[in-house]
Tab-separated table of C-alpha atoms in Angstrom:
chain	number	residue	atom	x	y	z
A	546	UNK	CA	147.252	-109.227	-131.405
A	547	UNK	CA	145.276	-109.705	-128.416
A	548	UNK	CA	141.914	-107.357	-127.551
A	549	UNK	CA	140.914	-107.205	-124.495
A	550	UNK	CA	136.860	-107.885	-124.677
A	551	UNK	CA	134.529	-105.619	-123.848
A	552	UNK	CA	133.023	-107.559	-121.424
A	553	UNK	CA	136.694	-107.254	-119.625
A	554	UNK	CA	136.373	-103.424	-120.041
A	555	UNK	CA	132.634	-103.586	-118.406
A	556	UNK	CA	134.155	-105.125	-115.520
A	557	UNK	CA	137.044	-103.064	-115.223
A	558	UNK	CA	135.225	-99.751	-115.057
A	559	UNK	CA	132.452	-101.040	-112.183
A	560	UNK	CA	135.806	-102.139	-110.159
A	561	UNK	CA	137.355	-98.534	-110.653
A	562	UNK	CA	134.041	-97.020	-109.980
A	563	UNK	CA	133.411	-99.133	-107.049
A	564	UNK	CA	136.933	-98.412	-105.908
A	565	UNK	CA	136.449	-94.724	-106.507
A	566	UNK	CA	132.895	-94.706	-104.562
A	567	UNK	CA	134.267	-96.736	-101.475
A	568	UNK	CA	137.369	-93.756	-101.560
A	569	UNK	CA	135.056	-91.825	-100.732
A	570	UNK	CA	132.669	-92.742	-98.469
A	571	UNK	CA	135.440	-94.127	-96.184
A	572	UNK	CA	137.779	-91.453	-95.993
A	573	UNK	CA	135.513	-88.655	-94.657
A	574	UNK	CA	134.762	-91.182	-92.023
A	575	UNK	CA	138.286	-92.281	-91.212
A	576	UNK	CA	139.460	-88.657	-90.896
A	577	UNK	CA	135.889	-88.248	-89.024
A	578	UNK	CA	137.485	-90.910	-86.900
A	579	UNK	CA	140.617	-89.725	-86.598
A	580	UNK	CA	139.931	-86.093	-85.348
A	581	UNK	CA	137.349	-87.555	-82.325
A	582	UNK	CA	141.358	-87.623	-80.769
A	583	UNK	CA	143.782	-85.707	-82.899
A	584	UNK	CA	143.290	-81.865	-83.183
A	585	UNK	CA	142.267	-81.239	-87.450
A	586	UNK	CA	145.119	-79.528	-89.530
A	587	UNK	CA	143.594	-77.016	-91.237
A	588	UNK	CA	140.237	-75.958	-92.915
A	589	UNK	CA	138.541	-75.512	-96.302
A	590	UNK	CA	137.704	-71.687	-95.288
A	591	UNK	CA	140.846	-70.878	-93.826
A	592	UNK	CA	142.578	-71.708	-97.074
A	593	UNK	CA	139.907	-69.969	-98.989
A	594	UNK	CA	140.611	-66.877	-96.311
A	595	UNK	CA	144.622	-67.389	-96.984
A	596	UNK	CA	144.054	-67.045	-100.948
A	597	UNK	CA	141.296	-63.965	-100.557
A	598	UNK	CA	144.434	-61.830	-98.471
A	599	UNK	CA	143.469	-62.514	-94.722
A	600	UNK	CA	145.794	-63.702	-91.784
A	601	UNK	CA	145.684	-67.488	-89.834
A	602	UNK	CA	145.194	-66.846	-86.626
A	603	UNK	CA	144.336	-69.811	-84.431
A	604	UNK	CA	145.691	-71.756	-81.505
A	605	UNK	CA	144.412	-75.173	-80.233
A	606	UNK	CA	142.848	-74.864	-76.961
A	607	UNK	CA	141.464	-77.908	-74.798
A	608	UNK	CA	138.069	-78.081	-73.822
A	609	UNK	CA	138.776	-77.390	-70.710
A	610	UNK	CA	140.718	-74.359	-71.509
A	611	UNK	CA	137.456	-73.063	-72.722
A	612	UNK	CA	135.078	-71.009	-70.571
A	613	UNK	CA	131.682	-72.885	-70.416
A	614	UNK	CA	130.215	-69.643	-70.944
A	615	UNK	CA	131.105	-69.526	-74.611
A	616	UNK	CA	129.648	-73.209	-75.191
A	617	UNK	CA	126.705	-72.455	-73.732
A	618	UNK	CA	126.351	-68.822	-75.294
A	619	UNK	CA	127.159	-70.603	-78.745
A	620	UNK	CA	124.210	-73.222	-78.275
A	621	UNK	CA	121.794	-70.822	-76.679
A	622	UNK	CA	122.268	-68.381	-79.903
A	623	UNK	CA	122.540	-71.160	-83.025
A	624	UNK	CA	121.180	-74.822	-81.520
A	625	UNK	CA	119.104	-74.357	-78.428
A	626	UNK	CA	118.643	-78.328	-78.189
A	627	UNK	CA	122.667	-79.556	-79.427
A	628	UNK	CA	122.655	-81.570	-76.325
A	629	UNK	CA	119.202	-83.127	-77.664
A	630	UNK	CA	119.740	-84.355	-81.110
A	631	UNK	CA	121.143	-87.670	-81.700
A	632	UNK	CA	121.899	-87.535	-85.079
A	633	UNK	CA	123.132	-84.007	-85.428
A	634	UNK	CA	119.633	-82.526	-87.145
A	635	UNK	CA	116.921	-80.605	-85.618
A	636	UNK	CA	114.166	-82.309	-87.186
A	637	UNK	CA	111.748	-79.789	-86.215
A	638	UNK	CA	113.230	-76.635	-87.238
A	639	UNK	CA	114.266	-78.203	-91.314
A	640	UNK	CA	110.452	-79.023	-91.211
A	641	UNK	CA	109.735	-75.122	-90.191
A	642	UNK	CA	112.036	-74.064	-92.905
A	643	UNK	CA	110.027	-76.629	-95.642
A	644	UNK	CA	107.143	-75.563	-94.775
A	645	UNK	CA	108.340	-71.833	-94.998
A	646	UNK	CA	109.959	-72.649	-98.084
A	647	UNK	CA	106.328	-74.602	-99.702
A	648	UNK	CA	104.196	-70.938	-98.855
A	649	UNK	CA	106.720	-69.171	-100.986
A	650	UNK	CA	108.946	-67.903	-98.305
A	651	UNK	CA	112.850	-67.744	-98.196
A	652	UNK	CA	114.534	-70.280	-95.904
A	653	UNK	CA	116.525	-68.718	-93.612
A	654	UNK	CA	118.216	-71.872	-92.491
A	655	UNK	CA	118.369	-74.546	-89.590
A	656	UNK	CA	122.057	-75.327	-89.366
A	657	UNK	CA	123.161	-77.182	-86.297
A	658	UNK	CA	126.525	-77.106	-84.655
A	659	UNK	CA	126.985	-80.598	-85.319
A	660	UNK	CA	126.039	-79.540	-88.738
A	661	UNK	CA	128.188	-76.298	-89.136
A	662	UNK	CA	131.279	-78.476	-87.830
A	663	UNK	CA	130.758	-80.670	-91.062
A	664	UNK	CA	131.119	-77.694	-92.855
A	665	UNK	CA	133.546	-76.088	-91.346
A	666	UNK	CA	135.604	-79.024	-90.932
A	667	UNK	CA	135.213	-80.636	-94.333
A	668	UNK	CA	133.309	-78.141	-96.888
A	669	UNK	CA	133.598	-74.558	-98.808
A	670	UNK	CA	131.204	-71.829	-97.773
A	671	UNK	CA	127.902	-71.041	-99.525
A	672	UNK	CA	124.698	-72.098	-100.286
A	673	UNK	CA	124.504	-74.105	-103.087
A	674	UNK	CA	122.668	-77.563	-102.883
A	675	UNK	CA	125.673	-79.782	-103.603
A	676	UNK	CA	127.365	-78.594	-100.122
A	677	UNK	CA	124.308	-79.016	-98.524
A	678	UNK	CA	123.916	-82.530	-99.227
A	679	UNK	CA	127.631	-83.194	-98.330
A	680	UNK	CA	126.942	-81.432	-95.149
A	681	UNK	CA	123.576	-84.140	-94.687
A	682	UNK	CA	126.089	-87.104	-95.262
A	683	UNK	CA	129.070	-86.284	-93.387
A	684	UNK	CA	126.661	-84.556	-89.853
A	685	UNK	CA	125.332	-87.926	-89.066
A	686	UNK	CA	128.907	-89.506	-88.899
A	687	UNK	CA	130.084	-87.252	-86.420
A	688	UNK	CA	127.211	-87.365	-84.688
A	689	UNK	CA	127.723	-90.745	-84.096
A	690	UNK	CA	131.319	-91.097	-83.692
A	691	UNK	CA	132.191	-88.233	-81.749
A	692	UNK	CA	130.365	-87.132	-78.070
A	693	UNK	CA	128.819	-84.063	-77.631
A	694	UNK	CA	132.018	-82.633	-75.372
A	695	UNK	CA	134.278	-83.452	-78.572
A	696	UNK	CA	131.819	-82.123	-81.326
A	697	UNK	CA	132.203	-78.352	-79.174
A	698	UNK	CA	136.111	-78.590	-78.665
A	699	UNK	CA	136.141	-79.062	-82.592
A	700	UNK	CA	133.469	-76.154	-82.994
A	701	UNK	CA	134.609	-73.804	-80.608
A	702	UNK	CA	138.476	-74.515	-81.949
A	703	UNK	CA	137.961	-73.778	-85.690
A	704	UNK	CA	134.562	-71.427	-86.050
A	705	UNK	CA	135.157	-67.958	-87.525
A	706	UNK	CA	135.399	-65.325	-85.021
A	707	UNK	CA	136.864	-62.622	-87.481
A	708	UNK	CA	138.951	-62.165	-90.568
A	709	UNK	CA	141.082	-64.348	-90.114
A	710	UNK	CA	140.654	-65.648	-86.609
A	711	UNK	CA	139.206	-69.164	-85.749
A	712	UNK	CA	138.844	-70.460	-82.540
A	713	UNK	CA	138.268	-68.901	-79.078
A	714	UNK	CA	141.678	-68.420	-78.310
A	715	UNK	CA	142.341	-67.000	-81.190
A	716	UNK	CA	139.581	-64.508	-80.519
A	717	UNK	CA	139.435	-64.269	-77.035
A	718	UNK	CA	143.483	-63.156	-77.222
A	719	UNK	CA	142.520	-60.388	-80.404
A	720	UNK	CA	139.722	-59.266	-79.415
A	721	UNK	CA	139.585	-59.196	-75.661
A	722	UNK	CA	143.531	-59.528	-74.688
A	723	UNK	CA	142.899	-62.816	-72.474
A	724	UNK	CA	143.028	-66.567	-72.640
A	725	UNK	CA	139.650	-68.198	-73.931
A	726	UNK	CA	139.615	-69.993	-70.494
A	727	UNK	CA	138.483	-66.222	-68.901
A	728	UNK	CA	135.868	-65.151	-71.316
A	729	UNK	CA	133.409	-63.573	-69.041
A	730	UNK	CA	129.544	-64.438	-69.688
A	731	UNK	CA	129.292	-61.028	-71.455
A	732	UNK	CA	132.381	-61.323	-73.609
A	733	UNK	CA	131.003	-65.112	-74.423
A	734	UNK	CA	127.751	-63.950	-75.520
A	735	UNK	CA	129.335	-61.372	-77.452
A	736	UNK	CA	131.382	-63.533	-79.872
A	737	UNK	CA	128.426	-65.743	-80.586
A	738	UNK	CA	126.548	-62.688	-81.515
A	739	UNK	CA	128.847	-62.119	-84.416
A	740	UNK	CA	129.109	-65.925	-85.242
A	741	UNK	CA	126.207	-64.932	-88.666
A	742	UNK	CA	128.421	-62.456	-90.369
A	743	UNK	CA	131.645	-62.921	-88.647
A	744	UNK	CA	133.663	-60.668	-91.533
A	745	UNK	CA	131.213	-57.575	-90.764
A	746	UNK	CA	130.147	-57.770	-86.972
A	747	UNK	CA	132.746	-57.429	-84.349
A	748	UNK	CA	133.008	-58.238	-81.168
A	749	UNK	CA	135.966	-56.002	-80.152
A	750	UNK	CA	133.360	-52.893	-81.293
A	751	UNK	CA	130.599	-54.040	-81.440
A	752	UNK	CA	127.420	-52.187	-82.740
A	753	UNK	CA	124.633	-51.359	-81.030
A	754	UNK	CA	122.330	-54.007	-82.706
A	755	UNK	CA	125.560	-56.670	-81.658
A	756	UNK	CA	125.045	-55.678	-77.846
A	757	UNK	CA	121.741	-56.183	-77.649
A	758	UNK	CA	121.551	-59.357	-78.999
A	759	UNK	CA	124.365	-60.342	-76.792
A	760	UNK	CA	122.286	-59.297	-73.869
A	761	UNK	CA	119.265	-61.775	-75.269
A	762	UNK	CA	121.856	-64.455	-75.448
A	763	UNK	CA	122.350	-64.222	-72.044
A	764	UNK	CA	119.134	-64.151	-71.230
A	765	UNK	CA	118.680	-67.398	-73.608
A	766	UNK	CA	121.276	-69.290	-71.535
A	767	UNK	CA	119.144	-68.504	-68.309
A	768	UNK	CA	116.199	-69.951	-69.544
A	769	UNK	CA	117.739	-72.749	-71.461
A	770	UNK	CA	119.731	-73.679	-69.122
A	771	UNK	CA	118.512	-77.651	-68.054
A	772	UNK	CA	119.026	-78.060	-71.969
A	773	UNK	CA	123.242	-77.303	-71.526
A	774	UNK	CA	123.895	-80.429	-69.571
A	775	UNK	CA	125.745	-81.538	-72.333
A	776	UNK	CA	128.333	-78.384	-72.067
A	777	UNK	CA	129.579	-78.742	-68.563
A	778	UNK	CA	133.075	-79.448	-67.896
């Protein structure tokens, strides 16, 4: 009977593991590539959210639907230079956090939005090192295939807001009974003030502690505000 040889084998299993390896690397980027126009499905953390007992609410809004308040509150409280960065990293502040990190201090993170859309888009929640390098690979490739105005509509249509609530829509409707498109500046600054624990803080009630950093948001977006160029309709 016939064997095949092992030198047939060899080449067999570097085919299927070169097939495998170019699975995927291009299909994060052809669905990266796909969403810079279509509007993503669903998320990683809303199905987690589905299978831990909390609603879906969400509702696709157009960027221009949006009130540029809540970009530029959003940037001025988790990536004061978004409109800077070219590949979707702020160099300085990962150095900040290695060098934090080297004198025996915890990391508290350096996320960007181009960054947290990766992970929201594309990854599970945590810390663990695996996601993070994930997160390293796939925030470049937006970077460079989607603008700046696209990588916010994504952002701004699928970030937590609440249990159970992505997008502002979604929150602007439950939590302030309006369309996203008349946030006031207050009301913006007051859902990116929950944005770090979005399951605890509230923007509906918010807590004293809540208010006043939605206050310094504000403030930030004054000051910042030749850096937001990027957020204007």
């Amino acid at each position: 009977m016939f064997r095949r040889t092992r030198p047939f084998r060899s080449v067999r299993r570097r085919t299927l593991i070169a097939l495998a390896a170019a699975m995927l690397l291009a299909g994060p980027a052809a669905a990266i590539l796909a969403f810079r126009f279509l509007p993503p499905p669903v998320t990683p953390l809303m199905l987690i959210r589905l299978a831990e007992g909390y609603p879906l609410h969400r509702q696709w809004v157009a960027y221009s639907e949006i009130a540029p308040a809540l970009a530029e509150s959003v940037i001025a409280s988790e990536d004061n230079l978004f409109c800077e960065e070219s590949l979707g990293f702020d160099v300085k502040a990962m150095r900040g956090q290695y060098e934090a990190w080297q004198d025996g201090e915890r990391p508290r993170g350096a996320s960007t939005i181009t960054q947290q859309t990766a992970k929201n888009l594309f990854l599970w929640p945590g810390r663990d090192p695996l996601r993070k390098v994930v997160e390293a690979w796939l925030t470049p490739q937006i970077a460079l295939l989607w603008p700046k105005r696209r990588i916010l509509e994504i952002y701004l249509n699928f970030v937590e807001f609440g249990p159970g609530i992505y997008g502002a829509e979604a929150a602007a409707r439950s939590f302030f009974h309006k369309p996203a498109a008349d946030l006031s500046a207050r009301e913006a600054a007051l859902l990116a003030s929950v944005l770090p624990r979005p399951l605890v803080w509230s923007a509906a009630s918010p807590a004293p502690a809540i208010r006043q950093h939605a206050a310094v948001i504000e403030q930030r977006v004054a000051q910042i505000r030749p850096l937001l160029a990027c957020a204007r309709q």
